[in-house]
Coordinates of C-alpha atoms in Angstrom, one line a residue:
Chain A
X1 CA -37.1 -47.2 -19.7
X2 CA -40.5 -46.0 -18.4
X3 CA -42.6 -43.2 -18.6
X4 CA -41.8 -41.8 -15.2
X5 CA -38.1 -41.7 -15.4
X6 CA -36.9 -38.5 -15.8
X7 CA -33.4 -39.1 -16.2
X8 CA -31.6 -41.5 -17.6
X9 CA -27.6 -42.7 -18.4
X10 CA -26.7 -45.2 -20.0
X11 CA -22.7 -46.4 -20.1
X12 CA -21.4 -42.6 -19.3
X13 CA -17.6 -42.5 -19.9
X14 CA -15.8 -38.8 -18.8
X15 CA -13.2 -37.3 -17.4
X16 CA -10.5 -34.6 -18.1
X17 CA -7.9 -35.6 -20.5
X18 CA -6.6 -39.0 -21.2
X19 CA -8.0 -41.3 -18.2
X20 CA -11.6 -41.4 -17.8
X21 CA -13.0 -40.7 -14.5
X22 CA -16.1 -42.3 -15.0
X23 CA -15.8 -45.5 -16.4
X24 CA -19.6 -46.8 -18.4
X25 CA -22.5 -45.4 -15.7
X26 CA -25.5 -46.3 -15.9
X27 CA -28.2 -44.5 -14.0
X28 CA -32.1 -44.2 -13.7
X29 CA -33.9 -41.7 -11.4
X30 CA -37.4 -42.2 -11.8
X31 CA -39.5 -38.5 -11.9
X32 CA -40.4 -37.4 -8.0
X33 CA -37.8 -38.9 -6.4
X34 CA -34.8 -38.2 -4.6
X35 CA -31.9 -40.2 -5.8
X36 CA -28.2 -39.8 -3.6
X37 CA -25.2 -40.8 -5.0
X38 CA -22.7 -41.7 -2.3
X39 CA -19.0 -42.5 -2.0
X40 CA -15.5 -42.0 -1.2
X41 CA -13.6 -39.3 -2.2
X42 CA -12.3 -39.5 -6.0
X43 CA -15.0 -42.0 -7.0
X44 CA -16.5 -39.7 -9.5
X45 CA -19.5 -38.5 -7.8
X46 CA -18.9 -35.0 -8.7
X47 CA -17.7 -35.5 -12.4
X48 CA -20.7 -37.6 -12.4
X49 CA -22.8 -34.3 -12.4
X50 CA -20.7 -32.2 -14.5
X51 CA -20.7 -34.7 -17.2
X52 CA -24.8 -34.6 -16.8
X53 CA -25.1 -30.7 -17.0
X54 CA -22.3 -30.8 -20.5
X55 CA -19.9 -29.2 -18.1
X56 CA -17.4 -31.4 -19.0
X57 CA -18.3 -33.9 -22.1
X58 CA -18.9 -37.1 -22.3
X59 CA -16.2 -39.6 -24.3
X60 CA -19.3 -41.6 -25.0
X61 CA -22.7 -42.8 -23.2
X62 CA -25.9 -41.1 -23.6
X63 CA -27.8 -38.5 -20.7
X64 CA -31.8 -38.6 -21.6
X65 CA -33.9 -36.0 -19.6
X66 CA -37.7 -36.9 -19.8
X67 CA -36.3 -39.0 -23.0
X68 CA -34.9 -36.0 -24.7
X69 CA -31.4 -37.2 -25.7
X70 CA -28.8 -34.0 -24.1
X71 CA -25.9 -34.6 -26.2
X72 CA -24.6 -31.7 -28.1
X73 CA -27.0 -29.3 -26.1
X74 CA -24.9 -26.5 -24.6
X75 CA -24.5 -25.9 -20.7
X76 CA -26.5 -22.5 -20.9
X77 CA -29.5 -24.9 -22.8
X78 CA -29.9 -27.4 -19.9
X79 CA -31.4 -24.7 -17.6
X80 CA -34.4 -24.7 -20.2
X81 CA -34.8 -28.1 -20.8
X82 CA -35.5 -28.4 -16.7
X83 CA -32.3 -29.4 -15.4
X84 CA -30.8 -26.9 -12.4
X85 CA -27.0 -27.6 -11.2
X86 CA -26.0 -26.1 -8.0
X87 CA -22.4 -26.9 -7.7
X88 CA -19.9 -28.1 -5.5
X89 CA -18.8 -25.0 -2.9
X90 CA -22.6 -24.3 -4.0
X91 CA -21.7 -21.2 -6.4
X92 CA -23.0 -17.5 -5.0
X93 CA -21.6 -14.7 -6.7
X94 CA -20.0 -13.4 -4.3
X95 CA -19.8 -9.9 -6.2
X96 CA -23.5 -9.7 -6.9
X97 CA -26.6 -9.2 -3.8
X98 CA -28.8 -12.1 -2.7
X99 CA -31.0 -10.6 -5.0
X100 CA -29.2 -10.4 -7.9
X101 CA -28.3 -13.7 -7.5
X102 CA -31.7 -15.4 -7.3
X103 CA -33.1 -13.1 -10.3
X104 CA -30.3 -14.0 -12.0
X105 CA -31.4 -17.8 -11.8
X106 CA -34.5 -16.9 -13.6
X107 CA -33.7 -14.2 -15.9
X108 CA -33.6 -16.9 -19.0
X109 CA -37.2 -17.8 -18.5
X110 CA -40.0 -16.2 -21.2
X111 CA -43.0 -16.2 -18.4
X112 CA -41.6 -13.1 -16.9
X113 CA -44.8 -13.2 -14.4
X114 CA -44.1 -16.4 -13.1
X115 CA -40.7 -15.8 -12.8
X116 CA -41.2 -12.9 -10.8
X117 CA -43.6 -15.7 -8.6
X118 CA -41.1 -17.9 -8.4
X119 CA -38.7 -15.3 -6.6
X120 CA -41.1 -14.3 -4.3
X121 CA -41.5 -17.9 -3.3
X122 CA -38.3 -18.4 -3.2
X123 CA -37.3 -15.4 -0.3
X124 CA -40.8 -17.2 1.2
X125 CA -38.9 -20.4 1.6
X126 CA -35.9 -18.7 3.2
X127 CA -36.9 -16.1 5.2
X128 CA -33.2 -15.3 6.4
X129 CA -32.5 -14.5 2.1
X130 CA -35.6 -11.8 2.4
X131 CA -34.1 -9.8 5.2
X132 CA -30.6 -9.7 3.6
X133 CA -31.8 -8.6 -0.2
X134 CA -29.3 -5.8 -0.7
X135 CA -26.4 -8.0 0.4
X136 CA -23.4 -9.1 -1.1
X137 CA -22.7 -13.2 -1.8
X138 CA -19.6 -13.2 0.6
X139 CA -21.3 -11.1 3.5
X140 CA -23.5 -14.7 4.1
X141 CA -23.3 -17.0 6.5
X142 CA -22.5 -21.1 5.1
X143 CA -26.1 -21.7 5.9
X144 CA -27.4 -18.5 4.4
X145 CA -25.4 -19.3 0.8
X146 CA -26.4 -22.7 0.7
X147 CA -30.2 -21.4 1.0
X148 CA -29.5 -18.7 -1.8
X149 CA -27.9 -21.6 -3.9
X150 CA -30.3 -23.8 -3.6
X151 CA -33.1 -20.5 -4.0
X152 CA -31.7 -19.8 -6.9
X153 CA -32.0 -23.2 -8.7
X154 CA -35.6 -23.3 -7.7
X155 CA -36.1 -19.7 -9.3
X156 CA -35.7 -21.9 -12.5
X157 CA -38.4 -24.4 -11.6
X158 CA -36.6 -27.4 -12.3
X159 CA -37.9 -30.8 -13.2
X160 CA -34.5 -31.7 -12.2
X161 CA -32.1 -30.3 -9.3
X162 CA -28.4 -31.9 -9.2
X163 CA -26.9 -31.0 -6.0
X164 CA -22.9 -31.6 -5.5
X165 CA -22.3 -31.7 -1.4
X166 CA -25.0 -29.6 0.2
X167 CA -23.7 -30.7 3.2
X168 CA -19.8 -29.4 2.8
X169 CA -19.0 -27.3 5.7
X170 CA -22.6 -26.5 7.7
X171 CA -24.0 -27.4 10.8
X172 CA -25.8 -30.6 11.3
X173 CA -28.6 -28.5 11.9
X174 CA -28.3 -26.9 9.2
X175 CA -28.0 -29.9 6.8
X176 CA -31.2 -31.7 8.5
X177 CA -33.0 -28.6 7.7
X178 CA -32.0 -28.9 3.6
X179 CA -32.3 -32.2 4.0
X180 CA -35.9 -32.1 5.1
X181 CA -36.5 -28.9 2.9
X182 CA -35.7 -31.5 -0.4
X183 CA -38.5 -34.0 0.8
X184 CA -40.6 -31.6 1.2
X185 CA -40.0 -29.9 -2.6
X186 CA -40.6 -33.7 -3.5
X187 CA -43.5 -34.1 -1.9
X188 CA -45.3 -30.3 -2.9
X189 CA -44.1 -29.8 -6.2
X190 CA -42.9 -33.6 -7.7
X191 CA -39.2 -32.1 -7.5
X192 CA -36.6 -34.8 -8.7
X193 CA -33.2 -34.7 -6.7
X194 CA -29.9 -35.9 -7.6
X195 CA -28.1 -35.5 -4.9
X196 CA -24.2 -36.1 -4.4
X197 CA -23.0 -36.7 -0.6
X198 CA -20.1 -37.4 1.5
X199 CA -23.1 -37.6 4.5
X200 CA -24.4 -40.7 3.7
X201 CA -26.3 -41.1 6.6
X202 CA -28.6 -37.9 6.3
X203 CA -28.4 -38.2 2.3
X204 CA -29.6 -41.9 2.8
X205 CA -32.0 -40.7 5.1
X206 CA -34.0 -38.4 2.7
X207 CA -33.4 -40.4 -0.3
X208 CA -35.5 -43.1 -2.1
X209 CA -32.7 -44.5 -4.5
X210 CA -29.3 -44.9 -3.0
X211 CA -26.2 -45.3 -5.6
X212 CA -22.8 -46.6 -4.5
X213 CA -20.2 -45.4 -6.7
X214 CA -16.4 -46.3 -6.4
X215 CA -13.7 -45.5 -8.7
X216 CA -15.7 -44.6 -11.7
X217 CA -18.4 -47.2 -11.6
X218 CA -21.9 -47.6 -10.1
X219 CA -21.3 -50.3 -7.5
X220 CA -24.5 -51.0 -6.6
X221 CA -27.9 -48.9 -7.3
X222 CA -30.5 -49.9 -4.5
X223 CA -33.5 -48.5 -2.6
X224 CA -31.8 -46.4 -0.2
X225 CA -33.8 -47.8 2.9
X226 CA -32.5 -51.4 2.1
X227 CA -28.7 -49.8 1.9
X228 CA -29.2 -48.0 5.3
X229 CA -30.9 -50.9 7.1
X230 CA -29.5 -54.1 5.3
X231 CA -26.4 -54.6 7.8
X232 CA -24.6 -57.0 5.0
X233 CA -24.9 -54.5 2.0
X234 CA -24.2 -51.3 4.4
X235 CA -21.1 -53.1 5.5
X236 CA -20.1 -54.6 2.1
X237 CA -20.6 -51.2 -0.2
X238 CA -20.3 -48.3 3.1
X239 CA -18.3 -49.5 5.3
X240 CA -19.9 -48.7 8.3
Chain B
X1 CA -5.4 32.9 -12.2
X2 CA -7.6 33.4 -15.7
X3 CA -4.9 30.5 -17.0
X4 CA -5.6 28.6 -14.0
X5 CA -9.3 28.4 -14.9
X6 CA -8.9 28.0 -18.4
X7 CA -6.2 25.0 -18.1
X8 CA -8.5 23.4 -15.3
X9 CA -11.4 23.4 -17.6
X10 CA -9.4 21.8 -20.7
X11 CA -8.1 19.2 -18.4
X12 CA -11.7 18.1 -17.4
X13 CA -12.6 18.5 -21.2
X14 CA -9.5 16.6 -22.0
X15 CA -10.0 14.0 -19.3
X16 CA -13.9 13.5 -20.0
X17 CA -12.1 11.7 -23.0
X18 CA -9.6 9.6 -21.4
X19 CA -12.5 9.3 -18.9
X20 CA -14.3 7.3 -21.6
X21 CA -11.8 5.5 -22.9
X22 CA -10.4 4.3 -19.9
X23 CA -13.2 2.9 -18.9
X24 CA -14.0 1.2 -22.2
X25 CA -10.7 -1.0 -21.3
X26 CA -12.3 -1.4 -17.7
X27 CA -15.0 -3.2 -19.8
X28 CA -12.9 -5.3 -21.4
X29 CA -10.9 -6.2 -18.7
X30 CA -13.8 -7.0 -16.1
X31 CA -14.9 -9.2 -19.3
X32 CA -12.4 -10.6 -20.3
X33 CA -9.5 -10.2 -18.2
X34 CA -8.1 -8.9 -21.3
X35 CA -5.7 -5.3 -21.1
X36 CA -7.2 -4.5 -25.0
X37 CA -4.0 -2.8 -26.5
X38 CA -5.8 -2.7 -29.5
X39 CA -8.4 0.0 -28.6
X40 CA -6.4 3.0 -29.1
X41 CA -6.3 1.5 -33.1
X42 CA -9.7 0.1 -32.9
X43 CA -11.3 3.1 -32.2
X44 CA -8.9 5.2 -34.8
X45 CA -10.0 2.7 -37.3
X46 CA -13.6 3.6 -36.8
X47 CA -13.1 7.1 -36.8
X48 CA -11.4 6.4 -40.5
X49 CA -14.6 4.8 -41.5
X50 CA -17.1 8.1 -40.3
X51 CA -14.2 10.0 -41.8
X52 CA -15.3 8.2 -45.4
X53 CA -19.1 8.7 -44.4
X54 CA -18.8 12.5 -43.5
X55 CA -16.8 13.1 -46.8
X56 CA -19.6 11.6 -48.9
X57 CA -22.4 12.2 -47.6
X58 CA -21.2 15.7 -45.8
X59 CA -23.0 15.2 -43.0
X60 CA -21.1 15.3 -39.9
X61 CA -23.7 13.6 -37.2
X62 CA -24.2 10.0 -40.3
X63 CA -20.4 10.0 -39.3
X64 CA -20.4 10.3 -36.3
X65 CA -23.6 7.5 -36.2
X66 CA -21.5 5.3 -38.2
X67 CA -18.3 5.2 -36.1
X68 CA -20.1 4.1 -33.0
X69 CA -21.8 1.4 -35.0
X70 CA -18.6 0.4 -36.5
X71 CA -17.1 0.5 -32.9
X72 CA -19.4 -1.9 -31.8
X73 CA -18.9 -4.4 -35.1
X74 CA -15.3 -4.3 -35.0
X75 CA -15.1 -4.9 -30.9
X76 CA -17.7 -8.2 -31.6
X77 CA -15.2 -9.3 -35.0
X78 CA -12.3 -8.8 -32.9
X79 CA -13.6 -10.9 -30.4
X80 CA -15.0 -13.8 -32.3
X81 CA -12.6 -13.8 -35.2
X82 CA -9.3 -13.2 -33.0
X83 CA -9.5 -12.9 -29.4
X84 CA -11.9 -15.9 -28.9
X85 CA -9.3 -18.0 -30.3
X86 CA -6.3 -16.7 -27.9
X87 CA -5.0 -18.8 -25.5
X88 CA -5.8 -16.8 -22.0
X89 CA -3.8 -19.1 -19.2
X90 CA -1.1 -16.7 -19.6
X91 CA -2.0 -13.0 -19.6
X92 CA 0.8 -12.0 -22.1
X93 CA -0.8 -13.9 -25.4
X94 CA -3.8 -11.6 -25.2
X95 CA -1.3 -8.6 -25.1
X96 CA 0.9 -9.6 -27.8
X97 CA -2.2 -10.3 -29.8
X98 CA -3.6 -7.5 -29.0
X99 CA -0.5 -5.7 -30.0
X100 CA -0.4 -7.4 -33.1
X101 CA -3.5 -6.2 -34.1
X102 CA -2.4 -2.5 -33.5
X103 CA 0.4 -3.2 -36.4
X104 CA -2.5 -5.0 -38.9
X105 CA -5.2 -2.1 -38.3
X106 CA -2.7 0.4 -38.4
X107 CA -0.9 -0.9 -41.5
X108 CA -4.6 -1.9 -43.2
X109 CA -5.0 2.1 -42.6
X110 CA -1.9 3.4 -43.8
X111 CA -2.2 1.4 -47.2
X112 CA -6.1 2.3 -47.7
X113 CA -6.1 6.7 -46.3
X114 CA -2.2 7.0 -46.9
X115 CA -0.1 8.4 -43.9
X116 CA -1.1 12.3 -43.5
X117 CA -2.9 13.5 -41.2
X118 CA -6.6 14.7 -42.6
X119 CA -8.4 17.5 -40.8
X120 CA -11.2 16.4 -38.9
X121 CA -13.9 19.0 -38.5
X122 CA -15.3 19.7 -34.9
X123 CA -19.5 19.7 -35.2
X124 CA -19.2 22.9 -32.5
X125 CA -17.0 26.2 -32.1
X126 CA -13.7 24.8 -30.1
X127 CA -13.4 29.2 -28.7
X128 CA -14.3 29.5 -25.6
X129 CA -17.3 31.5 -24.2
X130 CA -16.5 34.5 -22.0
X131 CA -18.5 34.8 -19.3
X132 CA -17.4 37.8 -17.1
X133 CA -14.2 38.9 -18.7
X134 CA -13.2 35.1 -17.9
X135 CA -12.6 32.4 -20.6
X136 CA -14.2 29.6 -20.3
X137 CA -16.0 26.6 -22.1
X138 CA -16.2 26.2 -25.2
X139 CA -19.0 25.0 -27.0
X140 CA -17.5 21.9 -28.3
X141 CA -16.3 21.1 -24.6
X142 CA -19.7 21.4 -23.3
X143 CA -20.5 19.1 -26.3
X144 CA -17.8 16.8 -24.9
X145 CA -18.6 16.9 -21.6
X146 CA -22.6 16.3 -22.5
X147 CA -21.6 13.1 -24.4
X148 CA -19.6 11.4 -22.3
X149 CA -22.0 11.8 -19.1
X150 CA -24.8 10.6 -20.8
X151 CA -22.1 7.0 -21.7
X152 CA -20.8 7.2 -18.1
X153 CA -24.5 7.3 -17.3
X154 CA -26.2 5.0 -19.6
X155 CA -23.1 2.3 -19.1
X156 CA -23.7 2.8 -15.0
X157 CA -28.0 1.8 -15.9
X158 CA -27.3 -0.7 -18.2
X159 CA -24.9 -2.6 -15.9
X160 CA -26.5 -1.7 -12.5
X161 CA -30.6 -2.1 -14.0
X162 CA -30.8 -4.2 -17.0
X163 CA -31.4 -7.9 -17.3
X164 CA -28.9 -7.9 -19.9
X165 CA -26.1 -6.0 -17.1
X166 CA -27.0 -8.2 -15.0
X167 CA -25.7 -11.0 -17.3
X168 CA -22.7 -9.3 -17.8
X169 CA -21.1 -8.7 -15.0
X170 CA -22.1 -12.6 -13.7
X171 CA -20.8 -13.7 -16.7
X172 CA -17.3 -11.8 -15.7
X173 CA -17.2 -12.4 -12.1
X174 CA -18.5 -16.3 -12.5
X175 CA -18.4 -17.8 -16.2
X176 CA -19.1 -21.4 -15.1
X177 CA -21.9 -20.5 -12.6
X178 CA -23.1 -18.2 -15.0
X179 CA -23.5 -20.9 -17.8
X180 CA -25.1 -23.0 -15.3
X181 CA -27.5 -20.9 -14.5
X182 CA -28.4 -20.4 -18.3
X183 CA -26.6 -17.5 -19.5
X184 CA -24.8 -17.1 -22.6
X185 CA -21.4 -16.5 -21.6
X186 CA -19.7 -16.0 -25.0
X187 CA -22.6 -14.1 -26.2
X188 CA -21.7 -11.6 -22.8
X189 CA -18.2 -11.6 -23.7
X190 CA -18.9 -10.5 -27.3
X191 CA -21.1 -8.0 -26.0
X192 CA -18.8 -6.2 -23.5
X193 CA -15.8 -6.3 -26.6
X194 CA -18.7 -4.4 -28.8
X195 CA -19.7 -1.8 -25.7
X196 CA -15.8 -1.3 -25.3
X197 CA -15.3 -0.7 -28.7
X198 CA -18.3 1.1 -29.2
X199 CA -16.7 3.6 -26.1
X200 CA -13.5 3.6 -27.6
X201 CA -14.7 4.8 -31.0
X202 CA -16.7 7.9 -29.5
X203 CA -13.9 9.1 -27.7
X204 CA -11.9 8.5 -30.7
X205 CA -14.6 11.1 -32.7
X206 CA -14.4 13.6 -29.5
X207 CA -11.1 13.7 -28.8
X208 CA -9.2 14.1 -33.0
X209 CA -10.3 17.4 -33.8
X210 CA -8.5 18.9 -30.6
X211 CA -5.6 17.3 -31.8
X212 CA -3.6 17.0 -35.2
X213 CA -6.4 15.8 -37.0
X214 CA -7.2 12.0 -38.5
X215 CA -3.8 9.7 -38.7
X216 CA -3.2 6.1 -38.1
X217 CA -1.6 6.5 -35.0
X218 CA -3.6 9.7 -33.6
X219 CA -5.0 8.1 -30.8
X220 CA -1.4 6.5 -29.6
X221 CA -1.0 8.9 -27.4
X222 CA -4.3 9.0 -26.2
X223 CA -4.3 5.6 -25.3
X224 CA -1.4 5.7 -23.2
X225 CA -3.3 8.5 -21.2
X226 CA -6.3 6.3 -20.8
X227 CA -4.8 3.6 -20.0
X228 CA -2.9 5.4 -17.1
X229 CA -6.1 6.6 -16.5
X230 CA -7.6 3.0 -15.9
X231 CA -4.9 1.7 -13.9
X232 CA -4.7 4.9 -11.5
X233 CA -8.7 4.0 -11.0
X234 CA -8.1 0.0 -10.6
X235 CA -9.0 -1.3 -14.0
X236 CA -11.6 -2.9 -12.0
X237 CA -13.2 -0.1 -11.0
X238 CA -16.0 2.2 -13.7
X239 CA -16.2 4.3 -11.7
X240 CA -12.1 4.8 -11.0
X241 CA -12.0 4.8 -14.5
X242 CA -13.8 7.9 -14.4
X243 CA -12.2 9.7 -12.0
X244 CA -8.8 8.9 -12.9
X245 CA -9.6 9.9 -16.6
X246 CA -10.5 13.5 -15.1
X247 CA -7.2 13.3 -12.8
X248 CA -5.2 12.7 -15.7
X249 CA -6.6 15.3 -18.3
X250 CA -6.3 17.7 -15.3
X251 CA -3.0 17.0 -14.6
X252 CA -1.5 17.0 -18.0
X253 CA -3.5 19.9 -18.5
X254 CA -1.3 22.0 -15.8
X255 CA 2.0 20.1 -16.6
X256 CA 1.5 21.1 -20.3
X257 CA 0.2 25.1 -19.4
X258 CA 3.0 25.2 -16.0
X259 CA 6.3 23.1 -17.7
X260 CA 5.7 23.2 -20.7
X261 CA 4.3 20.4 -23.3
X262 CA 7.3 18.4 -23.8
X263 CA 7.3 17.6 -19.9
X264 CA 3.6 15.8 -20.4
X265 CA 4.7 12.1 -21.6
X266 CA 6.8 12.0 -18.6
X267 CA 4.2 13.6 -16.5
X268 CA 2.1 10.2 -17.5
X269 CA 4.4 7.6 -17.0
X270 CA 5.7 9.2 -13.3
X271 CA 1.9 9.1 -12.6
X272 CA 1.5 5.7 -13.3
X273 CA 4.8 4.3 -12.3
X274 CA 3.4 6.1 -8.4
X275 CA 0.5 4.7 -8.8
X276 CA 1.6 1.1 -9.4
X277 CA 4.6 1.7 -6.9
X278 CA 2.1 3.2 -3.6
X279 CA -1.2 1.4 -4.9
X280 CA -0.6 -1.4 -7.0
X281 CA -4.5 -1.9 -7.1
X282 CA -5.1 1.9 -8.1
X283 CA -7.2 4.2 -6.0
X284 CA -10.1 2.4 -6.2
X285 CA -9.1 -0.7 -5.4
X286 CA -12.7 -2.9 -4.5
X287 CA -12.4 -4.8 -1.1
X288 CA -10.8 -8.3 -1.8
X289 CA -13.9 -11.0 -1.8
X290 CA -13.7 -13.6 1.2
X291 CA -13.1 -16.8 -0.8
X292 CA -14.9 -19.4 1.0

C-alpha cells in the first residue's frame, strides 16, 4: 500500500443474511483519481458501497481510508473521517427544500464558516439548485436531484465521494455533464471518485481505474483506458 | 348566549391542553412511527414526581420545573431502555408495548402514592374575570393558554430554524440518508421521545387541577381526547395537531354544557370514528410525496 492511496479493501466479504454477496474484494483507489466499478446487474456493485460506508457490515475483510482502518466506526462517523455516500436513487429528501437539504450535508462540520463557503459553492456549481432554494425534494427535475445529491456530498468536502448509478434514469446529456463535472472536481480540488455504473461507456470514459466485478468478485481491476480500448479484454470482461 | 361564551372559552382552554398533547404524539409518531399509548401514563407519572417536589419543598413553580424535566428523562429511558428494543416491522408490537407500559407505570404508581386522588393546587384563580357583566377567562386559563403558545411556538422554531430541527425531521423522513449524511439518528429519535414526553408532562401539570385532582389514571381520559385530537389533525401534521386539539376541547365543551356530560365520551369516539370514516388521513392530511 502507498502513501497516495486513499482507500483501500482487502478480501471484503458481505451481504444480507446467510449468502454473501460479495465474496473476498480487494480494491485500491489511489488519492485523486476516479475509480468506476462496472458490471451486470446483481454483481455486487452496490453492496460494494454500502459495505464501505458500514451500511451494511462486513462478515470479514478490512476498509482502510487514508490508512485509518473503518471497522467498527458508525455510518454517521464516516462523513467525518472524509468519506461522502450518495446512494443509489441518489437520496433527496423529498420533504425537506433544496436548501435544507444541502445544509443538512454540512451541518456535522465544526468550521461553521467554511461550511457556510462550502454551500455557497455548491448553489455556484449548480446554478439551476440557486434559483429553486425554497423548493421541495420531489418538486425537482431527475437532473436537478441528481445535482442536489451530488451538492450535497460536496457540502461535506470529501476526500472521498462513493456514487451508486448517477446515471439511473437522466438524459445522456445530463449524465455527460456529471460526468465531466467529476473530472473536473478531480482535477480542481484532488476529489477521489468511486463510482458505481451500469453506463460503462461514459463511466469508463471519465475514469482512470476501471473494475470489473461479477458475481461478488473483482474480475479484473485495470486502467480504464486499456478496458475501453483493448478489444480482447472489453470483449472478454464487457461484452461489447 | 352568556353560556355560549363561557363554554366556548373553556373549550379553547380545554383544547389548548389536548392541543399540546396531541401534538406531543405527532412527535413521536413523525419520529418514530410509533402511536405512544404510553403518554397519557408517562406524563401522569411525571406529574406524581412534581406532586412529591411541591409537597416538600412547597413551592409550586420547582414542581412544575421538575415535571418537565422528568418528562423529558422518562421519554429518553423509555426509548433507550424499552422502545429501542421493540421490534417495529409490525406496527402493533410498539402498541402493545406501549400498552404494557401503561399497566407497569400505572401499577409502579398505585403501589408508591396509593390509589386516591390527591388535590392538585392550580398556581392561578380557576374564577373567571367579568368583563362587562360577561364571564370570561379565568386567570389560570389565560395561564394555560400563555403556556401552551409559547410550546406550540418554540416546538414550530426549533423544528422549522434550528440545526438540531433540522436533524430531526431528516432523521424521521429519511433515517438511512440521514446517517449517511452524518447525523445521529438514534440520538434524534431519543430526542423527539424526550420533547414528546417533555409535552406530554406539561399538559399533564395544566390540565389535573381542572379535573379530579392527581390519580394514576387521571389523564386516561385525556389521552383519549388528544389522541382523537391528533388523528382528526393527521398525526402527521403539528400543526393539525393544534387545531384539532382546539376542535375537540370546543366541541366537548358544548356537548358537555348542551347534552349533558355523560354524552361527552361518545361525542369523542363519533368524532373520530367520522373522521377516520370521511378523512382517513385527518383534515390535514400533507400532499402524498411523488416517489421517484
Amino acid at each position: 500500500m502507498s502513501a497516495q492511496d486513499l482507500l483501500v479493501v482487502r478480501g471484503l466479504v458481505a451481504g444480507y443474511g446467510a449468502a454473501p454477496v460479495l465474496q473476498a474484494i480487494d480494491l485500491t483507489v489511489p488519492a485523486g483519481t476516479i475509480a468506476a466499478v462496472v458490471g451486470a446487474n446483481g454483481a455486487g456493485k452496490t453492496t460494494l458501497l454500502r459495505a464501505l460506508s458500514g451500511m451494511i457490515r462486513p462478515a470479514a475483510g478490512q476498509v482502510l481510508l487514508a490508512g485509518e482502518d473503518l471497522r467498527g466506526t458508525p455510518v454517521e462517523k464516516l462523513v467525518r473521517r472524509g468519506m461522502a455516500h450518495v446512494p443509489e436513487g441518489r437520496g433527496v429528501i423529498n420533504e425537506l427544500t433544496v436548501d435544507e437539504n444541502l445544509r443538512l450535508g454540512g451541518l456535522w462540520r465544526r468550521d461553521r464558516a467554511d461550511a457556510g463557503r462550502a454551500l455557497t459553492e455548491v448553489y455556484e456549481l449548480f446554478e439551476p439548485l440557486a434559483r429553486r432554494r425554497r423548493h421541495l425534494g420531489h418538486q425537482l427535475s431527475g437532473g436537478e436531484r441528481q445535482m442536489l445529491a451530488l451538492g450535497r456530498a460536496l457540502v461535506a468536502r470529501p476526500r472521498l465521494l462513493l456514487l451508486d448509478e448517477p446515471s439511473l434514469g437522466l438524459a445522456p446529456r445530463v449524465v455527460a455533464r456529471t460526468m465531466a463535472l467529476l473530472r473536473q472536481l478531480r482535477d480542481r480540488t484532488g476529489l477521489t471518485v468511486l463510482l458505481v455504473e451500469q453506463n460503462v461507456r461514459s463511466a469508463l470514459a471519465v475514469a482512470d481505474q476501471g473494475v470489473v466485478m461479477a458475481l461478488g468478485r473483482v474480475v479484473i481491476a485495470a486502467p480504464a483506458d486499456k478496458l475501453r480500448d483493448d478489444v480482447e479484454l472489453r470483449h472478454a470482461y464487457l461484452g461489447f | 348566549m352568556d353560556r355560549f361564551v363561557f363554554l366556548t372559552i373553556d373549550g379553547l382552554s380545554r383544547g389548548a391542553v389536548y392541543a399540546a398533547f396531541a401534538l406531543a404524539l405527532v412527535l413521536i409518531w413523525r419520529a418514530a412511527r410509533v402511536v405512544n399509548f404510553a403518554q397519557g401514563a408517562m406524563a401522569v407519572a411525571a406529574a406524581y414526581v412534581a406532586y412529591t417536589v411541591s409537597a416538600q419543598t412547597g413551592s409550586y413553580w420547582l414542581g412544575f420545573v421538575v415535571a418537565i424535566v422528568a418528562g423529558l428523562l422518562l421519554g429518553a429511558l423509555v426509548d433507550r431502555a424499552v422502545m429501542r428494543y421493540v421490534d417495529h416491522t409490525s406496527p402493533l408490537n410498539p402498541v402493545i408495548v406501549a400498552l404494557g407500559l401503561v399497566l407497569l407505570i400505572q401499577a409502579v404508581l398505585g403501589m408508591v402514592y396509593g390509589s386516591e386522588f390527591r388535590p392538585a393546587e392550580a398556581p392561578f384563580s380557576r374564577s373567571a374575570l367579568t368583563v362587562g357583566g360577561l364571564a370570561v377567562l379565568s386567570p389560570y386559563d389565560l395561564f394555560v393558554f400563555a403556556t401552551i403558545g409559547v410550546v406550540v411556538v418554540g416546538l414550530a422554531w426549533i423544528f422549522a430554524r434550528t440545526a438540531v430541527g433540522l436533524r430531526m425531521r431528516a432523521a424521521a423522513f429519511a433515517p438511512e440518508v440521514s446517517r449517511l449524511l452524518g447525523v445521529n439518528v438514534g440520538g434524534m429519535l431519543t430526542l423527539g421521545w424526550a420533547l414528546a414526553s417533555g409535552v406530554g408532562a406539561l399538559a399533564a401539570m395544566l390540565v389535573i387541577p381542572t379535573e379530579l385532582g392527581l390519580h394514576p389514571h387521571a389523564m386516561d381520559l385525556v389521552f383519549v381526547s388528544a389522541f382523537t385530537a391528533a388523528v382528526v389533525g393527521g398525526l402527521d401534521s403539528p400543526p393539525g395537531a393544534v387545531v384539532g386539539g382546539l376542535v375537540v376541547g370546543l366541541l366537548l365543551s358544548y356537548v358537555s354544557g348542551y347534552a349533558g356530560s355523560d354524552l361527552t365520551p361518545l361525542a369523542v369516539l363519533v368524532l373520530l370514528l367520522a373522521v377516520l370514516l370521511v378523512r382517513p388521513g385527518g383534515l390535514f392530511a400533507p400532499v402524498a410525496a411523488r416517489r421517484v
